Structures are given as structure tokens and as C-alpha cells.
Amino acid sequence: MAQRKSRKRHVKKGDTVMLNKTITAANPRNDRERGYIGRVLKTFAKTDRIIVEGVNLRLRHTKPNQTHQQGGRIEREMPIHISNVQPVDSSGDPTRVGRKWIRDMDAGGGRWIRYAKTTGEEIDD
């Protein structure tokens, strides 16, 4: 059986993204409206999901351990689908992502960069 090649994603860990869909949580005070801006904390490539800071907060019941001496109910961010977010450009607007090959004359090769389609500026640091 052939192994599926993973696709390139339009967001990476550390990117600033904007929600393009309202995310409802179990607790109504944790709902995040369309237009909320947050930072990507973690990505899951196989399932096309990401964790965004302050989005999709859920209560997890934990046993006592080193980090949480008492145990109890801990509020954590849970993954959302990658299609529910768009990267934000320097002006704070959501943008689509393009890729282009940049030649590096010093090394004799080049590299792929991500750029914002709205402004044309580079997204990668």
C-alpha cells in the first residue's frame, strides 16, 4: 500500500491567525467569535488540526500529579480544524497564502517561502 504524502499547510506553529468561523465551546463564556485573533500553539499534520491560544477551551478532569498537586478540573485548549483559520498579514487582515521559490546566490540553491497574497510580503521569519 502506497504511503500518502502530506500536503503543505497554510499555517505553522507560531503564526498569528484569525478565526473565519465561530467556535462554540461547552461553556458559553469560552465561545470565540469569527474574527478572533490568536497564536498557533501546536499543529497536528495527520489530522489537519491545530491548537490556537484561547480557542476551544474545554475542562479536563485530571488526577493529582507533579504539575497539578490537587488534580481536579483543568481548562485546556483543544484542537480545531485547520480550515477554520486564516493567517493574518502585517495590517491585521486575514490573507490567503502563496508559495514562491527564492534563489540564494550565496549558497547556490534556494528555498521556498510563504507570502501573503493580499500584501505580497513574506510570512516566514
Coordinates of N, CA, C and O in Angstrom, one line a residue:
M1 N 0.8 -1.2 0.0 CA 0.0 0.0 0.0 C 0.9 1.2 0.0 O 1.8 1.4 0.8
A2 N 0.6 2.2 -0.9 CA 1.4 3.4 -1.0 C 1.1 4.3 0.2 O 0.0 4.5 0.7
Q3 N 2.2 5.0 0.6 CA 2.1 5.9 1.7 C 1.6 7.3 1.2 O 2.1 7.7 0.2
R4 N 0.7 7.9 1.9 CA 0.1 9.2 1.5 C 1.1 10.3 1.8 O 1.7 10.4 2.9
K5 N 1.4 11.1 0.8 CA 2.3 12.2 1.0 C 1.6 13.3 1.7 O 0.4 13.6 1.4
S6 N 2.2 14.0 2.7 CA 1.5 15.0 3.4 C 1.5 16.3 2.6 O 2.5 16.6 2.0
R7 N 0.4 17.1 2.7 CA 0.4 18.3 2.0 C 1.0 19.5 2.8 O 1.1 19.4 4.0
K8 N 1.3 20.5 2.1 CA 1.8 21.7 2.8 C 0.6 22.4 3.4 O -0.4 22.6 2.8
R9 N 0.8 22.9 4.6 CA -0.3 23.6 5.3 C -0.1 25.1 5.2 O 1.0 25.6 5.0
H10 N -1.2 25.8 5.3 CA -1.1 27.3 5.2 C -0.7 28.0 6.5 O -0.5 29.2 6.5
V11 N -0.7 27.2 7.6 CA -0.3 27.8 8.9 C 0.7 26.9 9.5 O 0.8 25.7 9.3
K12 N 1.6 27.5 10.4 CA 2.6 26.8 11.1 C 2.5 27.2 12.6 O 1.9 28.2 12.9
K13 N 3.2 26.5 13.4 CA 3.3 26.8 14.8 C 3.9 28.2 14.9 O 4.9 28.6 14.3
G14 N 3.3 29.1 15.8 CA 3.8 30.4 16.0 C 3.1 31.5 15.1 O 3.3 32.7 15.4
D15 N 2.4 31.1 14.1 CA 1.7 32.0 13.2 C 0.6 32.7 14.0 O 0.0 32.1 14.9
T16 N 0.3 33.9 13.6 CA -0.9 34.6 14.1 C -2.0 34.4 13.2 O -1.9 34.6 12.0
V17 N -3.2 33.9 13.6 CA -4.3 33.5 12.8 C -5.6 34.2 13.2 O -5.7 34.6 14.4
M18 N -6.5 34.3 12.3 CA -7.9 34.8 12.6 C -8.9 33.7 12.3 O -8.8 33.0 11.3
L19 N -9.9 33.6 13.2 CA -10.9 32.6 13.0 C -11.9 33.1 11.9 O -12.3 34.2 11.9
N20 N -12.2 32.2 11.0 CA -13.2 32.6 10.0 C -14.5 31.8 10.2 O -15.3 31.8 9.4
K21 N -14.6 31.2 11.4 CA -15.9 30.6 11.8 C -16.0 30.7 13.3 O -15.0 30.6 14.1
T22 N -17.2 30.8 13.8 CA -17.4 30.9 15.3 C -17.2 29.5 15.9 O -17.8 28.5 15.4
I23 N -16.4 29.4 16.9 CA -16.2 28.2 17.6 C -16.9 28.2 18.9 O -16.7 29.0 19.8
T24 N -17.9 27.2 19.1 CA -18.6 27.1 20.3 C -18.0 26.1 21.2 O -17.7 25.0 20.8
A25 N -17.8 26.5 22.5 CA -17.3 25.6 23.5 C -18.4 25.1 24.4 O -19.5 25.5 24.3
A26 N -18.0 24.2 25.3 CA -19.0 23.6 26.2 C -19.6 24.7 27.1 O -20.7 24.7 27.4
N27 N -18.7 25.6 27.5 CA -19.1 26.7 28.4 C -19.3 27.9 27.5 O -18.4 28.4 26.8
P28 N -20.5 28.5 27.5 CA -20.7 29.7 26.6 C -19.8 30.9 26.7 O -19.5 31.6 25.8
R29 N -19.2 31.0 27.9 CA -18.3 32.2 28.1 C -17.0 31.9 27.4 O -16.2 32.9 27.2
N30 N -16.7 30.7 26.9 CA -15.5 30.4 26.2 C -15.7 30.4 24.7 O -14.7 30.0 24.0
D31 N -16.9 30.7 24.2 CA -17.1 30.8 22.8 C -16.2 31.9 22.2 O -16.0 32.9 22.8
R32 N -15.7 31.6 21.0 CA -14.9 32.6 20.3 C -15.6 32.9 18.9 O -15.9 32.0 18.2
E33 N -15.8 34.2 18.7 CA -16.5 34.7 17.6 C -15.6 34.7 16.3 O -14.4 34.8 16.5
R34 N -16.2 34.7 15.2 CA -15.5 34.9 13.9 C -14.7 36.2 14.0 O -15.3 37.2 14.5
G35 N -13.5 36.3 13.6 CA -12.7 37.5 13.7 C -11.7 37.5 14.9 O -10.9 38.4 15.0
Y36 N -11.8 36.5 15.8 CA -10.9 36.4 16.9 C -9.5 36.1 16.4 O -9.3 35.3 15.6
I37 N -8.5 36.9 17.0 CA -7.1 36.7 16.6 C -6.3 36.0 17.7 O -6.4 36.4 18.8
G38 N -5.6 34.9 17.3 CA -4.8 34.2 18.3 C -3.5 33.6 17.7 O -3.3 33.7 16.5
R39 N -2.7 33.0 18.5 CA -1.4 32.4 18.0 C -1.6 30.9 18.0 O -2.2 30.3 18.9
V40 N -1.0 30.3 17.0 CA -1.0 28.8 16.9 C 0.0 28.2 17.8 O 1.2 28.5 17.8
L41 N -0.4 27.3 18.7 CA 0.4 26.7 19.7 C 1.0 25.4 19.3 O 2.1 25.0 19.6
K42 N 0.2 24.6 18.5 CA 0.6 23.3 18.1 C -0.1 22.9 16.8 O -1.3 23.3 16.6
T43 N 0.5 22.1 16.0 CA -0.1 21.6 14.8 C -0.1 20.1 14.8 O 0.8 19.5 15.3
F44 N -1.2 19.5 14.2 CA -1.2 18.0 14.0 C -1.4 17.8 12.6 O -2.5 17.9 12.0
A45 N -0.3 17.4 11.9 CA -0.3 17.2 10.4 C -1.2 16.1 9.9 O -1.9 16.3 8.9
K46 N -1.3 15.0 10.6 CA -2.0 13.8 10.1 C -3.5 14.1 10.1 O -4.3 13.6 9.2
T47 N -4.0 14.8 11.1 CA -5.4 15.1 11.2 C -5.9 16.4 10.7 O -7.1 16.8 10.8
D48 N -5.0 17.3 10.2 CA -5.2 18.6 9.8 C -5.9 19.5 10.9 O -6.8 20.2 10.6
R49 N -5.4 19.4 12.1 CA -5.9 20.2 13.2 C -4.8 21.0 13.8 O -3.6 20.7 13.7
I50 N -5.2 22.1 14.5 CA -4.3 23.0 15.2 C -4.9 23.4 16.5 O -6.1 23.3 16.7
I51 N -4.0 23.8 17.4 CA -4.4 24.4 18.7 C -4.1 25.8 18.7 O -3.0 26.2 18.4
V52 N -5.1 26.7 18.9 CA -5.0 28.1 18.9 C -5.2 28.6 20.3 O -6.1 28.2 21.0
E53 N -4.3 29.6 20.7 CA -4.3 30.1 22.0 C -5.7 30.8 22.3 O -6.1 31.6 21.6
G54 N -6.4 30.3 23.4 CA -7.6 30.9 23.8 C -8.8 30.4 23.1 O -9.9 30.9 23.3
V55 N -8.7 29.4 22.2 CA -9.9 29.0 21.4 C -10.2 27.5 21.7 O -9.3 26.7 22.0
N56 N -11.5 27.2 21.8 CA -12.0 25.9 22.1 C -11.5 25.3 23.4 O -11.0 24.3 23.5
L57 N -11.7 26.1 24.5 CA -11.3 25.7 25.8 C -12.3 24.7 26.4 O -13.5 24.9 26.3
R58 N -11.8 23.6 26.9 CA -12.6 22.5 27.5 C -12.0 22.2 28.9 O -10.9 22.4 29.2
L59 N -12.9 21.6 29.7 CA -12.5 21.2 31.0 C -12.0 19.8 31.0 O -12.7 18.9 30.4
R60 N -10.8 19.5 31.5 CA -10.3 18.1 31.5 C -10.1 17.7 33.0 O -9.6 18.5 33.8
H61 N -10.6 16.6 33.3 CA -10.5 16.1 34.7 C -9.2 15.3 34.8 O -8.9 14.4 34.1
T62 N -8.3 15.8 35.8 CA -7.0 15.2 35.9 C -6.8 14.6 37.3 O -7.3 15.2 38.3
K63 N -6.0 13.6 37.4 CA -5.6 13.0 38.7 C -4.5 13.9 39.2 O -3.8 14.6 38.5
P64 N -4.3 13.8 40.5 CA -3.1 14.6 41.1 C -1.8 14.1 40.5 O -1.6 12.9 40.3
N65 N -0.9 15.0 40.1 CA 0.4 14.7 39.5 C 1.4 15.8 39.9 O 1.1 16.7 40.7
Q66 N 2.6 15.7 39.4 CA 3.7 16.7 39.7 C 3.2 18.1 39.4 O 3.5 19.0 40.3
T67 N 2.6 18.4 38.3 CA 2.3 19.8 37.9 C 1.1 20.3 38.6 O 1.0 21.4 39.0
H68 N 0.1 19.4 38.8 CA -1.2 19.8 39.5 C -1.3 18.9 40.7 O -1.9 17.8 40.6
Q69 N -0.9 19.4 41.9 CA -0.8 18.7 43.1 C -2.2 18.2 43.5 O -2.4 17.1 44.0
Q70 N -3.2 19.1 43.3 CA -4.6 18.8 43.8 C -5.3 17.9 42.7 O -6.2 17.2 43.1
G71 N -5.0 18.0 41.5 CA -5.8 17.4 40.4 C -7.0 18.2 40.2 O -6.9 19.4 40.4
G72 N -8.1 17.6 39.7 CA -9.3 18.4 39.6 C -9.6 18.7 38.1 O -9.1 18.0 37.2
R73 N -10.3 19.8 37.9 CA -10.7 20.2 36.6 C -9.8 21.3 36.0 O -9.7 22.4 36.6
I74 N -9.1 21.0 34.9 CA -8.2 21.9 34.3 C -8.7 22.3 33.0 O -9.2 21.5 32.2
E75 N -8.7 23.7 32.7 CA -9.2 24.2 31.4 C -8.0 24.2 30.4 O -7.0 24.7 30.7
R76 N -8.3 23.5 29.3 CA -7.2 23.4 28.2 C -7.8 23.7 26.9 O -9.0 23.5 26.6
E77 N -6.9 24.2 26.0 CA -7.3 24.4 24.6 C -7.3 23.0 23.9 O -6.4 22.2 24.1
M78 N -8.3 22.8 23.1 CA -8.5 21.6 22.3 C -8.3 21.9 20.8 O -8.5 23.1 20.4
P79 N -7.9 20.9 20.0 CA -7.7 21.2 18.6 C -9.0 21.6 17.8 O -10.1 21.2 18.1
I80 N -8.8 22.4 16.8 CA -9.8 22.8 15.8 C -9.3 22.5 14.4 O -8.1 22.3 14.2
H81 N -10.2 22.4 13.4 CA -9.7 22.1 12.1 C -9.0 23.3 11.5 O -9.3 24.4 11.7
I82 N -8.0 22.9 10.7 CA -7.1 24.0 10.1 C -7.9 24.9 9.1 O -7.5 26.0 8.9
S83 N -9.0 24.4 8.6 CA -9.7 25.2 7.6 C -10.5 26.3 8.3 O -11.1 27.2 7.6
N84 N -10.6 26.3 9.6 CA -11.4 27.4 10.3 C -10.5 28.6 10.6 O -11.0 29.5 11.3
V85 N -9.3 28.7 10.2 CA -8.4 29.8 10.4 C -7.7 30.3 9.2 O -7.6 29.5 8.2
Q86 N -7.3 31.6 9.2 CA -6.5 32.1 8.1 C -5.4 33.0 8.7 O -5.6 33.6 9.8
P87 N -4.2 32.9 8.2 CA -3.1 33.7 8.7 C -3.4 35.2 8.6 O -4.2 35.6 7.7
V88 N -2.8 36.0 9.4 CA -3.0 37.5 9.4 C -1.8 38.1 8.9 O -0.7 37.8 9.3
D89 N -1.9 39.1 8.0 CA -0.8 39.8 7.5 C -0.4 41.0 8.4 O -1.0 41.1 9.5
S90 N 0.5 41.8 8.0 CA 1.1 42.8 8.9 C 0.0 43.9 9.3 O 0.1 44.5 10.3
S91 N -1.0 44.1 8.4 CA -2.0 45.1 8.6 C -3.1 44.6 9.5 O -4.1 45.3 9.8
G92 N -3.1 43.3 9.8 CA -4.1 42.7 10.7 C -5.3 42.1 10.0 O -6.3 41.7 10.6
D93 N -5.2 42.0 8.7 CA -6.3 41.4 7.9 C -6.0 40.0 7.5 O -4.8 39.6 7.3
P94 N -7.0 39.1 7.4 CA -6.8 37.7 7.1 C -6.4 37.7 5.6 O -6.8 38.5 4.8
T95 N -5.5 36.7 5.3 CA -5.0 36.6 3.9 C -4.8 35.1 3.5 O -4.8 34.2 4.3
R96 N -4.8 34.9 2.2 CA -4.5 33.6 1.7 C -3.0 33.5 1.6 O -2.3 34.5 1.7
V97 N -2.5 32.3 1.5 CA -1.1 32.1 1.5 C -0.6 31.5 0.1 O -1.2 30.7 -0.4
G98 N 0.5 32.1 -0.4 CA 1.1 31.6 -1.6 C 2.5 31.2 -1.3 O 3.1 31.5 -0.2
R99 N 3.1 30.4 -2.2 CA 4.5 29.9 -2.0 C 5.3 30.3 -3.2 O 4.8 30.2 -4.4
K100 N 6.5 30.8 -3.0 CA 7.4 31.0 -4.1 C 8.8 30.6 -3.8 O 9.2 30.6 -2.6
W101 N 9.6 30.3 -4.8 CA 11.0 29.9 -4.7 C 11.9 31.1 -4.8 O 11.8 31.9 -5.7
I102 N 12.7 31.2 -3.7 CA 13.7 32.3 -3.7 C 15.1 31.8 -3.9 O 15.5 30.8 -3.2
R103 N 15.8 32.3 -4.8 CA 17.2 31.8 -5.1 C 18.1 32.5 -4.1 O 18.0 33.7 -3.8
D104 N 19.0 31.6 -3.6 CA 20.0 32.1 -2.6 C 21.4 32.0 -3.3 O 21.9 31.0 -3.5
M105 N 21.9 33.2 -3.8 CA 23.1 33.2 -4.6 C 24.3 32.8 -3.8 O 25.3 32.2 -4.4
D106 N 24.3 33.1 -2.5 CA 25.5 32.7 -1.7 C 25.7 31.2 -1.6 O 26.8 30.7 -1.7
A107 N 24.6 30.5 -1.3 CA 24.7 29.1 -1.1 C 24.5 28.3 -2.5 O 24.8 27.1 -2.5
G108 N 24.1 29.0 -3.5 CA 24.0 28.3 -4.8 C 22.7 27.6 -5.0 O 22.4 27.0 -6.0
G109 N 21.8 27.6 -4.0 CA 20.5 27.0 -4.1 C 19.4 27.9 -3.9 O 19.4 29.0 -4.4
G110 N 18.4 27.5 -3.1 CA 17.3 28.4 -2.9 C 16.4 27.8 -1.8 O 16.7 26.8 -1.2
R111 N 15.3 28.4 -1.5 CA 14.3 27.9 -0.6 C 12.9 28.4 -0.9 O 12.7 29.4 -1.6
W112 N 11.9 27.7 -0.4 CA 10.5 28.1 -0.5 C 10.2 29.0 0.6 O 10.5 28.8 1.7
I113 N 9.4 30.0 0.3 CA 8.9 30.9 1.3 C 7.4 31.0 1.2 O 6.8 30.8 0.1
R114 N 6.7 31.3 2.3 CA 5.3 31.6 2.2 C 5.1 33.1 2.2 O 5.8 33.9 2.8
Y115 N 4.1 33.6 1.4 CA 3.9 35.0 1.4 C 2.4 35.3 1.4 O 1.6 34.4 1.1
A116 N 2.0 36.5 1.9 CA 0.6 36.9 2.0 C 0.1 37.3 0.6 O 0.8 38.2 0.0
K117 N -1.0 36.8 0.1 CA -1.5 37.1 -1.2 C -2.0 38.6 -1.2 O -2.0 39.2 -2.3
T118 N -2.5 39.1 -0.1 CA -3.0 40.5 -0.1 C -1.9 41.5 -0.2 O -2.1 42.5 -1.0
T119 N -0.8 41.4 0.5 CA 0.2 42.4 0.5 C 1.4 42.0 -0.3 O 2.3 42.8 -0.6
G120 N 1.6 40.7 -0.5 CA 2.8 40.2 -1.1 C 4.0 40.1 -0.3 O 5.1 39.7 -0.7
E121 N 3.9 40.4 1.0 CA 5.1 40.3 1.9 C 5.3 38.9 2.4 O 4.3 38.1 2.5
E122 N 6.5 38.6 2.9 CA 6.9 37.3 3.3 C 6.3 37.0 4.7 O 6.3 37.9 5.6
I123 N 5.7 35.8 4.9 CA 5.2 35.4 6.2 C 6.2 34.7 7.1 O 6.3 35.0 8.2
D124 N 7.1 33.9 6.5 CA 8.1 33.2 7.2 C 9.1 34.1 7.8 O 9.5 35.1 7.1
D125 N 9.6 33.8 8.9 CA 10.7 34.7 9.5 C 12.0 34.2 9.1 O 12.4 33.2 8.8

